[in-house]
Amino acid sequence: MPGRTLPTILSSDVESRSTTKSCYVTLGTKVFDITPFLGDHPGGGDLILQYGGKDVTEIMGDEISHAHSEAAYEILDDHLIGFVATEHVMKTAVKSDHPDNIVPLPPNQEGVQELKATGAASGVAPKNVYSTTGMSSAEDLSIETDLSADYRTHKFLDLNRPLLMQVWNGGFSKDFYLEQVHRPRHYKGGASAPLFGNFLEPLSKTPWWVIPIVWLPPVAYGTFLSFMNIPNTLAMAGYWILGLGIWTLVEYVLHRGLFHIDGYLPDNRVGITLHFLLHGIHHYLPMDKLRLVMPPTMFIALATPFWKLAHAVFFYNWYAATAVYCGGIFGYVCYDLTHYFLHHRTLPSYYRELKRYHLQHHFADYENGFGVTSRFWDRVFGTELAMPMPKVVKAA
């Protein structure tokens, strides 16, 4: 989703969009511009045009004539452009002392009460949000934060100023810090908020393409050395695949046991600041494109003990240990690239499901859903995300 607040669109405008040049449909209050999809629809574009400018909730849910898969709804989500409002809703917003309670839709609880008072609430659902994150959907992650209002309201971090020393000098309790750092913000359309505010700033930013450029050459070289010195090709492949499999567990353990050490985090500024640098900043600003993958310097610090561990476990053969390690580092490269693309790319169907799953970890339940490249270890350890309607919610 783009880094902006999605607009509220008049119902009359939606109803007029029913041609091959501009075709909108709605699901409840959500508006989708499906013009680019007309030529790709399995049933043909003409079938969609029959419902142009109309609500498709009933037809998409009709199991007899038009059964639609989860993938169809995910494709639709990629074309979300705003929310539909009747003229009655817009008139209420114009006359309101607090129109921001009503638009952009969906309204908060106060806005719903105003709409009810004027008889304009029909079909407009209140916005329910997860109490731990203050959000209701993945789209909320990309709605730009009002920086000044956020600081006035929460008294946490001023995104207009470098963040690191604010965390260090803030005097925050652990409970307050954890509550705030898991309420995502979005900085200036996905740009990177200042962290250091000095010459160290570039070291905190890593474009996604740095990861394969830095790590794939040594992985290839180590794999080649192992292949040349382990006579049995199947054994060599087995060691390498073992390392890849071990990485999937390491990914889960690091994410759950280190990055989300929340319950065991020391209640002092050293522990809080280290947590913020290691992973807290990612939950605070989850759509920051340059702070999604791990800087090579940090990864070297985390990966060095695993190099020593691999050679301690497979002490009988240096090349076997190297093969295992290279398989693990390849797994890490796949993990970091997957993590970036889950946040910032439209993906094939399998990865769409992973994307939805991972973004739920950010906007709904940061205490579960630690798998990024798969759900396997979440299922094993009982931390798989389940997504019914919010169980613990409050009105925004």
Short mmCIF file of C-alpha atoms in Angstrom, two decimals:
data_model
loop_
_atom_site.label_atom_id
_atom_site.label_comp_id
_atom_site.label_asym_id
_atom_site.label_seq_id
_atom_site.Cartn_x
_atom_site.Cartn_y
_atom_site.Cartn_z
CA MET A 1 0.00 0.00 0.00
CA PRO A 2 1.20 3.52 -0.65
CA GLY A 3 2.30 5.63 2.27
CA ARG A 4 -0.78 7.83 2.45
CA THR A 5 -4.19 8.01 4.04
CA LEU A 6 -6.67 6.35 1.71
CA PRO A 7 -9.36 8.79 0.51
CA THR A 8 -13.07 8.71 1.15
CA ILE A 9 -14.93 8.49 -2.18
CA LEU A 10 -18.51 9.56 -2.80
CA SER A 11 -20.91 6.73 -3.64
CA SER A 12 -22.03 8.64 -6.73
CA ASP A 13 -18.44 8.63 -8.01
CA VAL A 14 -18.11 4.89 -7.40
CA GLU A 15 -21.38 4.18 -9.20
CA SER A 16 -20.16 6.05 -12.29
CA ARG A 17 -17.06 3.83 -12.65
CA SER A 18 -18.32 0.91 -14.73
CA THR A 19 -16.37 1.05 -18.00
CA THR A 20 -13.21 -0.51 -19.39
CA LYS A 21 -11.45 2.82 -18.82
CA SER A 22 -12.37 3.01 -15.14
CA CYS A 23 -14.02 0.23 -13.19
CA TYR A 24 -14.59 0.33 -9.42
CA VAL A 25 -16.26 -2.23 -7.17
CA THR A 26 -16.89 -2.20 -3.44
CA LEU A 27 -16.81 -4.71 -0.60
CA GLY A 28 -18.68 -3.06 2.23
CA THR A 29 -17.09 0.37 2.58
CA LYS A 30 -13.87 -0.54 0.75
CA VAL A 31 -13.41 0.70 -2.82
CA PHE A 32 -11.25 -1.19 -5.35
CA ASP A 33 -10.09 0.08 -8.74
CA ILE A 34 -9.98 -3.17 -10.71
CA THR A 35 -9.48 -1.60 -14.13
CA PRO A 36 -5.99 -3.15 -14.51
CA PHE A 37 -7.43 -6.60 -13.69
CA LEU A 38 -10.21 -6.65 -16.30
CA GLY A 39 -8.09 -8.44 -18.89
CA ASP A 40 -6.79 -11.00 -16.38
CA HIS A 41 -10.08 -12.11 -14.82
CA PRO A 42 -10.63 -15.84 -15.55
CA GLY A 43 -14.29 -15.19 -16.39
CA GLY A 44 -13.47 -12.30 -18.70
CA GLY A 45 -13.65 -8.56 -18.20
CA ASP A 46 -17.28 -8.32 -19.33
CA LEU A 47 -18.39 -10.30 -16.28
CA ILE A 48 -16.71 -7.79 -13.98
CA LEU A 49 -18.18 -4.85 -15.87
CA GLN A 50 -21.67 -6.14 -15.02
CA TYR A 51 -20.85 -5.28 -11.42
CA GLY A 52 -18.91 -2.09 -12.12
CA GLY A 53 -19.76 0.62 -9.61
CA LYS A 54 -21.56 -1.89 -7.37
CA ASP A 55 -20.94 -3.90 -4.22
CA VAL A 56 -19.66 -7.42 -4.96
CA THR A 57 -19.91 -8.90 -1.47
CA GLU A 58 -22.86 -11.13 -2.35
CA ILE A 59 -21.65 -12.33 -5.75
CA MET A 60 -18.14 -13.12 -4.51
CA GLY A 61 -19.60 -15.12 -1.64
CA ASP A 62 -22.05 -17.05 -3.83
CA GLU A 63 -20.76 -20.63 -3.62
CA ILE A 64 -23.11 -21.85 -6.34
CA SER A 65 -22.45 -19.49 -9.22
CA HIS A 66 -19.25 -17.63 -8.42
CA ALA A 67 -17.16 -19.29 -5.70
CA HIS A 68 -14.02 -17.22 -5.06
CA SER A 69 -10.87 -18.39 -3.32
CA GLU A 70 -8.82 -16.54 -0.71
CA ALA A 71 -6.42 -15.64 -3.52
CA ALA A 72 -9.20 -13.70 -5.26
CA TYR A 73 -9.72 -11.56 -2.17
CA GLU A 74 -5.96 -11.04 -1.87
CA ILE A 75 -5.80 -9.84 -5.49
CA LEU A 76 -8.69 -7.50 -4.73
CA ASP A 77 -6.80 -6.11 -1.71
CA ASP A 78 -3.95 -5.13 -4.03
CA HIS A 79 -6.37 -2.73 -5.78
CA LEU A 80 -7.78 -1.00 -2.67
CA ILE A 81 -7.94 2.75 -3.29
CA GLY A 82 -10.23 4.12 -0.58
CA PHE A 83 -13.57 3.95 1.22
CA VAL A 84 -17.04 4.77 -0.06
CA ALA A 85 -19.29 7.30 1.64
CA THR A 86 -22.81 8.43 0.84
CA GLU A 87 -23.58 12.12 0.42
CA HIS A 88 -25.38 11.96 3.78
CA VAL A 89 -22.14 10.81 5.46
CA MET A 90 -20.15 13.59 3.79
CA LYS A 91 -22.70 16.24 4.79
CA THR A 92 -22.49 15.03 8.38
CA ALA A 93 -18.70 15.29 8.26
CA VAL A 94 -18.85 18.82 6.82
CA LYS A 95 -21.17 19.99 9.59
CA SER A 96 -19.27 18.19 12.36
CA ASP A 97 -17.03 20.01 14.82
CA HIS A 98 -14.67 17.03 14.50
CA PRO A 99 -14.88 15.79 10.89
CA ASP A 100 -11.70 13.76 11.40
CA ASN A 101 -13.79 11.42 13.60
CA ILE A 102 -15.79 10.50 10.48
CA VAL A 103 -13.49 10.77 7.47
CA PRO A 104 -11.39 9.23 6.18
CA LEU A 105 -13.55 6.16 6.67
CA PRO A 106 -14.00 3.98 8.60
CA PRO A 107 -15.08 6.34 11.40
CA ASN A 108 -13.99 6.03 15.00
CA GLN A 109 -16.53 5.47 17.77
CA GLU A 110 -17.28 9.18 18.22
CA GLY A 111 -17.82 9.49 14.47
CA VAL A 112 -20.23 6.58 14.47
CA GLN A 113 -22.28 8.28 17.20
CA GLU A 114 -22.50 11.46 15.10
CA LEU A 115 -23.57 9.47 12.04
CA LYS A 116 -26.22 7.68 14.08
CA ALA A 117 -27.53 11.00 15.33
CA THR A 118 -28.05 12.20 11.75
CA GLY A 119 -29.31 8.86 10.44
CA ALA A 120 -26.25 8.41 8.23
CA ALA A 121 -24.69 5.40 9.95
CA SER A 122 -26.31 2.73 7.78
CA GLY A 123 -23.65 0.53 6.22
CA VAL A 124 -20.77 2.35 7.92
CA ALA A 125 -19.04 0.05 10.37
CA PRO A 126 -17.03 1.45 13.27
CA LYS A 127 -13.31 0.89 13.14
CA ASN A 128 -12.29 -1.82 15.57
CA VAL A 129 -8.61 -1.96 16.39
CA TYR A 130 -6.30 -4.30 18.26
CA SER A 131 -5.66 -2.73 21.63
CA THR A 132 -1.98 -3.71 21.70
CA THR A 133 -1.10 -2.07 18.39
CA GLY A 134 -3.79 0.54 17.77
CA MET A 135 -4.38 -0.89 14.29
CA SER A 136 -7.08 -2.86 12.53
CA SER A 137 -5.51 -4.06 9.27
CA ALA A 138 -2.31 -4.28 7.24
CA GLU A 139 -3.34 -1.13 5.36
CA ASP A 140 -2.98 0.84 8.59
CA LEU A 141 0.76 0.13 8.59
CA SER A 142 1.15 2.44 5.59
CA ILE A 143 -1.01 5.32 6.76
CA GLU A 144 1.30 8.23 7.40
CA THR A 145 1.64 9.29 11.02
CA ASP A 146 0.96 12.87 12.02
CA LEU A 147 4.33 13.32 13.69
CA SER A 148 3.51 16.27 15.92
CA ALA A 149 0.12 14.92 17.01
CA ASP A 150 1.62 11.49 17.74
CA TYR A 151 4.23 12.98 20.05
CA ARG A 152 1.70 15.21 21.81
CA THR A 153 -0.65 12.27 22.37
CA HIS A 154 1.75 9.50 23.40
CA LYS A 155 4.75 11.42 24.82
CA PHE A 156 7.09 8.74 23.48
CA LEU A 157 9.41 9.64 20.58
CA ASP A 158 9.42 12.74 18.40
CA LEU A 159 9.94 11.42 14.88
CA ASN A 160 11.14 14.84 13.79
CA ARG A 161 14.31 14.36 15.85
CA PRO A 162 16.99 11.59 16.02
CA LEU A 163 15.50 8.61 17.84
CA LEU A 164 18.45 6.90 19.54
CA MET A 165 19.23 9.52 22.18
CA GLN A 166 15.52 10.01 22.83
CA VAL A 167 15.30 6.31 23.73
CA TRP A 168 18.49 6.54 25.81
CA ASN A 169 17.50 9.70 27.67
CA GLY A 170 13.73 9.17 27.74
CA GLY A 171 13.53 7.62 31.20
CA PHE A 172 10.85 5.22 29.91
CA SER A 173 9.74 2.30 32.00
CA LYS A 174 9.94 -1.08 30.30
CA ASP A 175 6.16 -1.46 30.25
CA PHE A 176 5.61 1.95 28.68
CA TYR A 177 8.39 1.42 26.14
CA LEU A 178 7.05 -2.00 25.05
CA GLU A 179 3.52 -0.65 24.78
CA GLN A 180 4.63 2.21 22.55
CA VAL A 181 7.25 0.49 20.41
CA HIS A 182 4.68 -2.11 19.33
CA ARG A 183 2.25 0.57 18.15
CA PRO A 184 3.49 1.03 14.55
CA ARG A 185 4.11 4.43 13.04
CA HIS A 186 4.69 5.36 9.39
CA TYR A 187 7.23 8.06 8.60
CA LYS A 188 6.85 10.31 5.55
CA GLY A 189 5.70 7.78 2.99
CA GLY A 190 8.11 5.04 4.05
CA ALA A 191 11.26 7.14 4.37
CA SER A 192 13.72 6.44 7.19
CA ALA A 193 13.25 8.48 10.34
CA PRO A 194 16.51 9.89 11.75
CA LEU A 195 18.18 7.45 14.15
CA PHE A 196 21.60 8.92 14.95
CA GLY A 197 21.30 12.32 13.31
CA ASN A 198 25.01 12.39 12.44
CA PHE A 199 27.66 10.70 10.28
CA LEU A 200 26.59 7.28 11.63
CA GLU A 201 23.16 7.54 10.00
CA PRO A 202 24.12 5.71 6.74
CA LEU A 203 25.35 2.72 8.77
CA SER A 204 21.80 2.15 10.04
CA LYS A 205 20.36 1.82 6.54
CA THR A 206 20.72 -1.24 4.29
CA PRO A 207 19.06 -1.60 0.86
CA TRP A 208 17.72 -5.12 0.29
CA TRP A 209 20.08 -5.81 -2.62
CA VAL A 210 23.13 -5.48 -0.36
CA ILE A 211 22.29 -8.84 1.26
CA PRO A 212 22.74 -11.10 -1.81
CA ILE A 213 25.71 -9.04 -3.05
CA VAL A 214 27.58 -9.38 0.26
CA TRP A 215 26.67 -12.93 1.31
CA LEU A 216 26.08 -15.05 -1.80
CA PRO A 217 29.73 -14.93 -3.04
CA PRO A 218 31.21 -16.34 0.23
CA VAL A 219 28.37 -18.88 0.41
CA ALA A 220 29.15 -19.99 -3.15
CA TYR A 221 32.88 -20.17 -2.39
CA GLY A 222 32.40 -22.15 0.82
CA THR A 223 29.99 -24.51 -0.93
CA PHE A 224 32.50 -25.00 -3.76
CA LEU A 225 35.33 -25.81 -1.30
CA SER A 226 33.15 -28.34 0.49
CA PHE A 227 32.04 -29.91 -2.79
CA MET A 228 35.65 -30.31 -3.92
CA ASN A 229 36.80 -31.87 -0.65
CA ILE A 230 33.90 -34.14 0.32
CA PRO A 231 34.12 -37.15 -2.03
CA ASN A 232 30.53 -38.25 -1.57
CA THR A 233 28.29 -35.78 -3.41
CA LEU A 234 25.15 -36.97 -1.59
CA ALA A 235 26.86 -36.50 1.77
CA MET A 236 27.93 -33.01 0.75
CA ALA A 237 24.36 -32.16 -0.33
CA GLY A 238 23.06 -33.63 2.92
CA TYR A 239 25.31 -31.42 5.03
CA TRP A 240 24.30 -28.33 3.07
CA ILE A 241 20.57 -29.09 3.29
CA LEU A 242 20.97 -29.84 7.00
CA GLY A 243 22.37 -26.34 7.44
CA LEU A 244 19.43 -24.87 5.53
CA GLY A 245 17.01 -26.78 7.76
CA ILE A 246 18.84 -25.70 10.92
CA TRP A 247 18.54 -22.09 9.77
CA THR A 248 14.74 -22.31 9.78
CA LEU A 249 14.88 -23.18 13.49
CA VAL A 250 17.51 -20.51 14.17
CA GLU A 251 15.27 -17.96 12.41
CA TYR A 252 12.41 -18.83 14.75
CA VAL A 253 14.55 -18.94 17.91
CA LEU A 254 16.26 -15.62 17.16
CA HIS A 255 12.96 -13.90 16.39
CA ARG A 256 11.14 -15.26 19.41
CA GLY A 257 13.94 -15.65 21.92
CA LEU A 258 16.15 -12.63 21.15
CA PHE A 259 14.24 -10.05 19.11
CA HIS A 260 11.10 -10.55 21.26
CA ILE A 261 12.77 -10.98 24.62
CA ASP A 262 10.15 -8.55 25.93
CA GLY A 263 9.24 -10.37 29.14
CA TYR A 264 12.89 -10.69 30.17
CA LEU A 265 14.02 -7.27 29.01
CA PRO A 266 15.91 -5.41 31.76
CA ASP A 267 13.95 -2.42 33.01
CA ASN A 268 16.73 0.07 32.37
CA ARG A 269 17.86 2.29 29.53
CA VAL A 270 20.67 -0.03 28.43
CA GLY A 271 18.31 -2.95 27.85
CA ILE A 272 15.62 -0.75 26.30
CA THR A 273 18.05 0.96 23.92
CA LEU A 274 19.60 -2.34 22.81
CA HIS A 275 16.13 -3.77 22.22
CA PHE A 276 15.20 -0.72 20.16
CA LEU A 277 18.29 -1.01 17.96
CA LEU A 278 17.99 -4.77 17.51
CA HIS A 279 14.31 -5.10 16.66
CA GLY A 280 12.16 -2.49 18.38
CA ILE A 281 12.71 0.08 15.65
CA HIS A 282 11.35 -2.42 13.11
CA HIS A 283 8.07 -2.77 14.99
CA TYR A 284 7.94 0.97 15.58
CA LEU A 285 8.51 1.77 11.87
CA PRO A 286 7.71 -1.51 10.09
CA MET A 287 7.49 -0.09 6.56
CA ASP A 288 10.90 1.61 6.60
CA LYS A 289 12.48 0.20 3.43
CA LEU A 290 16.06 0.73 4.55
CA ARG A 291 15.77 -0.83 8.00
CA LEU A 292 14.13 -4.12 7.08
CA VAL A 293 17.16 -6.28 6.29
CA MET A 294 20.02 -6.76 8.71
CA PRO A 295 23.12 -4.58 8.27
CA PRO A 296 26.13 -6.79 7.42
CA THR A 297 28.05 -5.63 10.50
CA MET A 298 25.25 -6.75 12.81
CA PHE A 299 24.87 -10.06 11.01
CA ILE A 300 28.61 -10.77 11.32
CA ALA A 301 28.30 -10.32 15.09
CA LEU A 302 25.34 -12.72 15.25
CA ALA A 303 26.76 -15.24 12.75
CA THR A 304 30.30 -15.62 14.14
CA PRO A 305 29.27 -17.80 17.13
CA PHE A 306 27.40 -20.10 14.72
CA TRP A 307 30.57 -20.54 12.64
CA LYS A 308 32.40 -21.68 15.76
CA LEU A 309 29.47 -23.88 16.80
CA ALA A 310 29.32 -25.59 13.40
CA HIS A 311 33.02 -26.43 13.56
CA ALA A 312 32.68 -27.62 17.15
CA VAL A 313 29.80 -29.98 16.32
CA PHE A 314 31.30 -31.25 13.04
CA PHE A 315 34.86 -31.26 14.38
CA TYR A 316 35.73 -34.39 12.43
CA ASN A 317 35.53 -32.68 9.04
CA TRP A 318 36.21 -28.95 8.43
CA TYR A 319 34.52 -29.09 5.03
CA ALA A 320 31.39 -30.75 6.40
CA ALA A 321 31.09 -27.97 8.98
CA THR A 322 31.59 -25.38 6.25
CA ALA A 323 28.90 -26.99 4.09
CA VAL A 324 26.43 -26.92 6.98
CA TYR A 325 27.30 -23.30 7.70
CA CYS A 326 26.94 -22.25 4.06
CA GLY A 327 23.53 -23.89 3.85
CA GLY A 328 22.52 -21.94 6.95
CA ILE A 329 23.80 -18.62 5.58
CA PHE A 330 21.94 -19.25 2.32
CA GLY A 331 18.82 -19.75 4.44
CA TYR A 332 19.49 -16.40 6.10
CA VAL A 333 19.77 -14.67 2.71
CA CYS A 334 16.42 -16.17 1.70
CA TYR A 335 14.94 -15.05 5.03
CA ASP A 336 16.09 -11.44 4.75
CA LEU A 337 14.95 -11.10 1.14
CA THR A 338 11.62 -12.75 1.95
CA HIS A 339 11.16 -10.37 4.88
CA TYR A 340 11.74 -7.34 2.66
CA PHE A 341 9.44 -8.55 -0.11
CA LEU A 342 6.66 -9.44 2.35
CA HIS A 343 6.59 -5.80 3.38
CA HIS A 344 7.08 -4.14 0.01
CA ARG A 345 6.15 -6.30 -2.98
CA THR A 346 3.09 -7.90 -4.58
CA LEU A 347 3.86 -11.60 -4.55
CA PRO A 348 2.67 -14.99 -5.93
CA SER A 349 -0.11 -16.76 -4.07
CA TYR A 350 2.04 -18.74 -1.58
CA TYR A 351 3.93 -15.62 -0.60
CA ARG A 352 0.72 -13.59 -0.42
CA GLU A 353 -0.37 -15.89 2.37
CA LEU A 354 2.99 -15.47 4.09
CA LYS A 355 2.73 -11.71 3.61
CA ARG A 356 -0.68 -11.60 5.22
CA TYR A 357 0.57 -13.80 8.06
CA HIS A 358 3.67 -11.72 8.75
CA LEU A 359 1.90 -8.36 8.59
CA GLN A 360 -0.61 -9.72 11.11
CA HIS A 361 2.38 -10.13 13.45
CA HIS A 362 2.85 -6.36 13.14
CA PHE A 363 -0.69 -4.98 13.24
CA ALA A 364 -2.52 -7.58 15.35
CA ASP A 365 -0.42 -9.84 17.58
CA TYR A 366 3.31 -9.32 18.02
CA GLU A 367 3.44 -12.04 20.69
CA ASN A 368 2.83 -14.80 18.14
CA GLY A 369 3.68 -15.49 14.50
CA PHE A 370 7.48 -15.55 14.69
CA GLY A 371 8.05 -17.51 11.48
CA VAL A 372 8.87 -15.34 8.47
CA THR A 373 9.77 -17.82 5.72
CA SER A 374 7.25 -20.41 6.95
CA ARG A 375 4.79 -21.20 9.75
CA PHE A 376 6.35 -24.60 10.50
CA TRP A 377 8.05 -23.83 13.82
CA ASP A 378 5.11 -21.65 14.93
CA ARG A 379 2.96 -24.77 14.58
CA VAL A 380 5.50 -26.93 16.42
CA PHE A 381 5.83 -24.54 19.37
CA GLY A 382 2.22 -23.36 19.52
CA THR A 383 2.77 -19.75 18.49
CA GLU A 384 0.88 -19.81 15.19
CA LEU A 385 -1.27 -16.74 14.61
CA ALA A 386 -5.00 -17.35 14.54
CA MET A 387 -6.97 -14.50 13.02
CA PRO A 388 -10.63 -14.38 13.97
CA MET A 389 -12.20 -10.98 14.50
CA PRO A 390 -10.21 -9.11 17.14
CA LYS A 391 -10.82 -10.67 20.53
CA VAL A 392 -9.38 -7.77 22.49
CA VAL A 393 -10.28 -4.58 20.72
CA LYS A 394 -11.18 -1.02 21.42
CA ALA A 395 -12.64 1.65 19.22
CA ALA A 396 -10.08 3.92 17.59
#
